[in-house]
């Protein structure tokens, strides 16, 4: 059973802060380099969140190009709209839409990207069929997701960590999506090879890192689940944040690049 994380105002702001850490800036750079956008291309960002990637893609496709960002969360779209207004000069269009109903014509999009989104989607095959519909033949798709089994997170109370992470696993439709995604991509009509691994590694506690920001998101999600109290979540957060040089966090994300057959 999942109890998917939804992105209201507070969660959207927390995610935006997380996505401005050097860890996630580096991840976006790798996604952009892999996608290799060309000036004038038309690209869709599926589950665009706060719009950081959409703004960076706008700079690459330029004024002759077009970026369409879609998301189900109004709070995320508000953040993405203010970023697009300030940074992207009319190249980014944002829509409230779901991954299985893209506001794009058949065979009209050169490239599509979806980072940290398909793991929230119940019908991944349906979402991939929809991307396949809108891409031009030969169009590229970049998909990035996390396998939460790859997590190594040092703490002083392993039973408490296990309870918290068991609840956290429920925030996604599939916390282990990458291991089955290659087959699903191929079945949806894409050519794709093995993914590239993008590790997130934080050694020694520092506040401006992916995992330090994640602590707040996890703590806020788990309170009230499986009897976890605010005090237990706070004690877990405090434990991690005070490990100093013993702090150790490692998590793998997997980047797939596929092309429409
Ligand atoms: C973890 S955030 C990732 C945001 C962005 N892709 C990034 O990497 O910066 C997940 C986003 O996916 C959106 N989302 C979840 N399920 C979705 C669906 N079925 N269709 C469209 N967006 C969805 C959420 O609202 C949220 O903004």
XYZ file of C-alpha atoms and ligand atoms in Angstrom:
288
model
C 0.000 0.000 0.000
C 1.277 3.458 -0.887
C 0.182 6.814 0.473
C 1.706 9.030 -2.137
C 3.418 12.269 -1.157
C 1.487 15.199 -2.602
C 3.055 18.585 -3.115
C 1.209 21.347 -1.270
C 2.762 24.770 -0.616
C 5.117 23.640 2.165
C 6.315 20.466 0.397
C 6.826 22.361 -2.880
C 9.015 24.979 -1.134
C 10.996 22.232 0.606
C 11.564 20.437 -2.705
C 12.644 23.693 -4.348
C 15.240 24.222 -1.587
C 16.472 20.627 -2.019
C 16.759 21.082 -5.783
C 18.998 24.136 -5.369
C 21.662 22.170 -3.489
C 24.926 21.453 -5.369
C 24.008 17.719 -5.421
C 20.865 18.286 -7.472
C 22.378 21.088 -9.586
C 25.012 18.534 -10.661
C 22.316 15.941 -11.387
C 20.438 18.431 -13.609
C 23.667 19.181 -15.495
C 24.100 15.459 -16.250
C 20.478 15.168 -17.443
C 20.908 18.221 -19.703
C 24.205 16.954 -21.138
C 22.617 13.557 -21.839
C 19.582 15.076 -23.539
C 21.823 17.318 -25.703
C 19.092 19.813 -26.614
C 19.602 21.858 -29.785
C 18.526 25.464 -30.401
C 14.973 25.530 -31.784
C 13.884 22.191 -30.322
C 10.503 21.623 -28.688
C 10.699 19.797 -25.349
C 8.224 18.658 -22.681
C 9.086 18.363 -18.961
C 6.687 15.836 -17.435
C 6.194 16.580 -13.716
C 8.214 19.802 -13.942
C 7.932 20.570 -10.202
C 9.387 24.011 -9.339
C 10.596 24.474 -12.916
C 14.369 24.580 -12.415
C 15.084 22.091 -15.200
C 12.499 23.729 -17.486
C 14.267 27.101 -17.053
C 17.653 25.551 -17.845
C 16.220 23.782 -20.908
C 14.754 27.110 -22.102
C 18.268 28.586 -22.117
C 19.406 25.699 -24.338
C 16.572 25.667 -26.911
C 16.571 29.485 -27.104
C 13.951 31.857 -28.470
C 13.280 29.686 -31.538
C 12.537 26.714 -29.260
C 9.727 25.872 -26.847
C 9.535 24.214 -23.403
C 6.227 22.805 -22.150
C 6.127 21.980 -18.434
C 3.264 19.961 -16.958
C 2.523 19.037 -13.344
C -0.430 17.941 -11.183
C 0.495 20.221 -8.270
C -0.774 23.813 -8.305
C 1.855 24.767 -5.698
C 4.643 23.456 -7.920
C 3.175 25.222 -10.960
C 3.073 28.528 -9.014
C 6.816 28.219 -8.285
C 7.539 27.167 -11.878
C 5.490 30.097 -13.284
C 7.319 32.730 -11.253
C 10.657 31.212 -12.329
C 9.558 31.091 -15.996
C 8.398 34.745 -15.881
C 11.697 35.946 -14.432
C 14.188 33.682 -16.210
C 12.751 32.314 -19.434
C 11.217 35.158 -21.457
C 8.135 33.348 -22.831
C 9.859 30.135 -23.917
C 8.312 28.042 -21.093
C 4.571 27.224 -21.115
C 3.170 25.589 -18.002
C 0.017 23.488 -17.747
C -1.810 21.566 -15.041
C -1.908 18.056 -16.522
C -1.112 14.455 -15.678
C 1.638 12.356 -17.226
C -0.921 10.214 -19.059
C -2.624 13.206 -20.764
C -0.037 15.553 -22.213
C -1.298 18.791 -23.796
C 0.688 18.121 -26.982
C -0.233 16.998 -30.501
C 0.876 13.621 -31.912
C 4.472 13.532 -33.246
C 5.115 17.162 -32.243
C 7.873 17.060 -29.587
C 11.620 16.602 -30.178
C 12.579 15.607 -26.628
C 10.863 14.724 -23.353
C 12.210 14.566 -19.828
C 10.794 13.257 -16.565
C 12.996 13.376 -13.480
C 11.833 11.909 -10.187
C 8.236 11.611 -11.413
C 7.446 8.155 -12.869
C 8.070 6.596 -9.444
C 4.946 8.538 -8.334
C 2.848 7.291 -11.271
C 0.584 4.227 -10.845
C 0.380 3.437 -14.575
C 3.952 3.849 -15.863
C 3.198 1.963 -19.103
C 0.293 4.349 -19.780
C 2.511 7.401 -19.151
C 5.211 6.037 -21.489
C 2.608 5.330 -24.195
C 1.576 8.983 -23.919
C 5.184 10.246 -24.296
C 5.570 7.915 -27.281
C 2.462 9.465 -28.881
C 3.738 13.056 -28.636
C 7.397 12.495 -29.639
C 8.522 12.726 -33.247
C 9.986 9.447 -34.601
C 13.547 9.300 -33.243
C 12.617 11.755 -30.469
C 14.558 11.399 -27.188
C 13.222 10.667 -23.719
C 15.297 11.065 -20.532
C 13.904 9.439 -17.378
C 15.526 9.629 -13.945
C 14.308 7.759 -10.875
C 15.622 6.496 -7.536
C 15.864 2.913 -6.292
C 15.379 3.297 -2.524
C 16.933 -0.131 -1.893
C 20.260 1.538 -2.744
C 20.093 3.734 0.362
C 22.912 3.651 2.927
C 22.219 6.117 5.772
C 24.272 5.837 8.940
C 22.549 6.470 12.295
C 22.887 5.472 15.954
C 19.449 3.800 16.226
C 18.919 1.288 13.407
C 15.481 -0.039 14.533
C 14.133 3.548 14.555
C 15.687 4.230 11.126
C 14.107 1.006 9.777
C 10.623 2.025 10.999
C 10.960 5.502 9.527
C 12.247 4.291 6.163
C 9.545 1.589 5.943
C 6.957 4.375 6.151
C 8.922 6.623 3.784
C 8.860 3.855 1.138
C 5.095 4.357 1.003
C 5.450 7.902 -0.378
C 5.861 6.511 -3.907
C 3.855 4.251 -6.212
C 7.073 2.276 -6.868
C 10.183 3.009 -4.753
C 12.163 0.471 -6.825
C 11.104 1.529 -10.341
C 14.540 1.681 -12.082
C 15.130 -2.085 -11.941
C 12.051 -2.763 -14.142
C 12.051 0.400 -16.248
C 14.223 -0.804 -19.136
C 11.757 -3.543 -20.072
C 8.792 -1.153 -19.703
C 10.487 1.421 -21.959
C 11.155 -1.177 -24.653
C 7.606 -2.541 -24.434
C 6.301 1.028 -24.886
C 8.122 1.312 -28.238
C 11.430 2.896 -27.232
C 14.994 1.844 -27.969
C 16.969 2.073 -24.734
C 20.100 0.671 -23.128
C 21.178 0.264 -19.519
C 20.888 3.416 -17.420
C 23.660 5.612 -16.090
C 23.961 5.599 -12.288
C 23.953 8.997 -10.602
C 24.984 8.617 -6.964
C 24.062 11.144 -4.321
C 26.821 10.949 -1.723
C 27.040 13.137 1.377
C 29.846 12.362 3.825
C 30.122 14.611 6.890
C 26.980 16.541 7.821
C 26.397 19.796 5.897
C 23.084 21.627 5.703
C 23.253 22.595 2.005
C 23.085 19.013 0.713
C 20.414 16.776 -0.789
C 20.228 14.475 2.225
C 20.158 17.237 4.872
C 17.110 18.689 3.082
C 15.623 15.193 2.739
C 15.684 14.760 6.525
C 12.990 17.477 6.881
C 10.839 15.998 4.097
C 10.984 12.484 5.559
C 10.366 13.676 9.140
C 7.322 15.658 8.099
C 5.919 12.746 6.020
C 6.249 9.978 8.646
C 4.702 11.704 11.688
C 1.390 9.989 12.511
C 2.185 6.887 10.422
C 2.800 3.507 12.073
C 2.441 5.295 15.431
C 5.498 7.495 14.764
C 5.308 10.638 16.886
C 6.676 14.125 16.234
C 9.136 13.543 19.093
C 10.469 10.345 17.471
C 10.841 12.081 14.104
C 12.620 15.004 15.789
C 14.947 12.616 17.675
C 15.752 10.827 14.375
C 16.497 14.175 12.656
C 18.630 15.337 15.571
C 20.601 12.081 15.581
C 21.527 12.480 11.891
C 22.239 16.192 12.061
C 24.631 15.760 14.986
C 26.733 12.901 13.578
C 29.299 15.430 12.354
C 32.092 13.764 10.415
C 30.454 10.331 10.950
C 27.456 11.400 8.856
C 27.170 9.123 5.786
C 24.431 9.105 3.135
C 24.550 7.319 -0.215
C 21.664 6.817 -2.681
C 21.546 5.852 -6.348
C 19.482 7.450 -9.051
C 19.304 5.935 -12.543
C 19.160 7.948 -15.761
C 17.645 6.232 -18.821
C 17.907 7.732 -22.289
C 15.489 6.276 -24.820
C 14.498 7.062 -28.399
C 11.135 6.542 -30.064
C 11.214 3.688 -32.571
C 9.955 14.935 -6.747
S 9.147 16.120 -7.752
C 10.237 16.267 -9.167
C 10.117 17.613 -9.842
C 10.979 17.830 -11.095
N 10.760 16.825 -12.103
C 12.455 17.910 -10.766
O 13.163 16.906 -10.874
O 12.901 18.995 -10.389
C 7.840 15.139 -8.424
C 6.861 15.966 -9.246
O 6.021 15.101 -10.018
C 4.700 15.599 -9.991
N 3.811 14.482 -10.315
C 3.552 13.384 -9.565
N 2.699 12.561 -10.204
C 2.428 13.144 -11.402
C 1.609 12.778 -12.522
N 0.910 11.636 -12.526
N 1.555 13.601 -13.577
C 2.269 14.775 -13.570
N 3.043 15.175 -12.546
C 3.126 14.370 -11.471
C 4.568 16.166 -8.593
O 3.488 17.067 -8.452
C 5.928 16.817 -8.389
O 5.961 18.142 -8.848
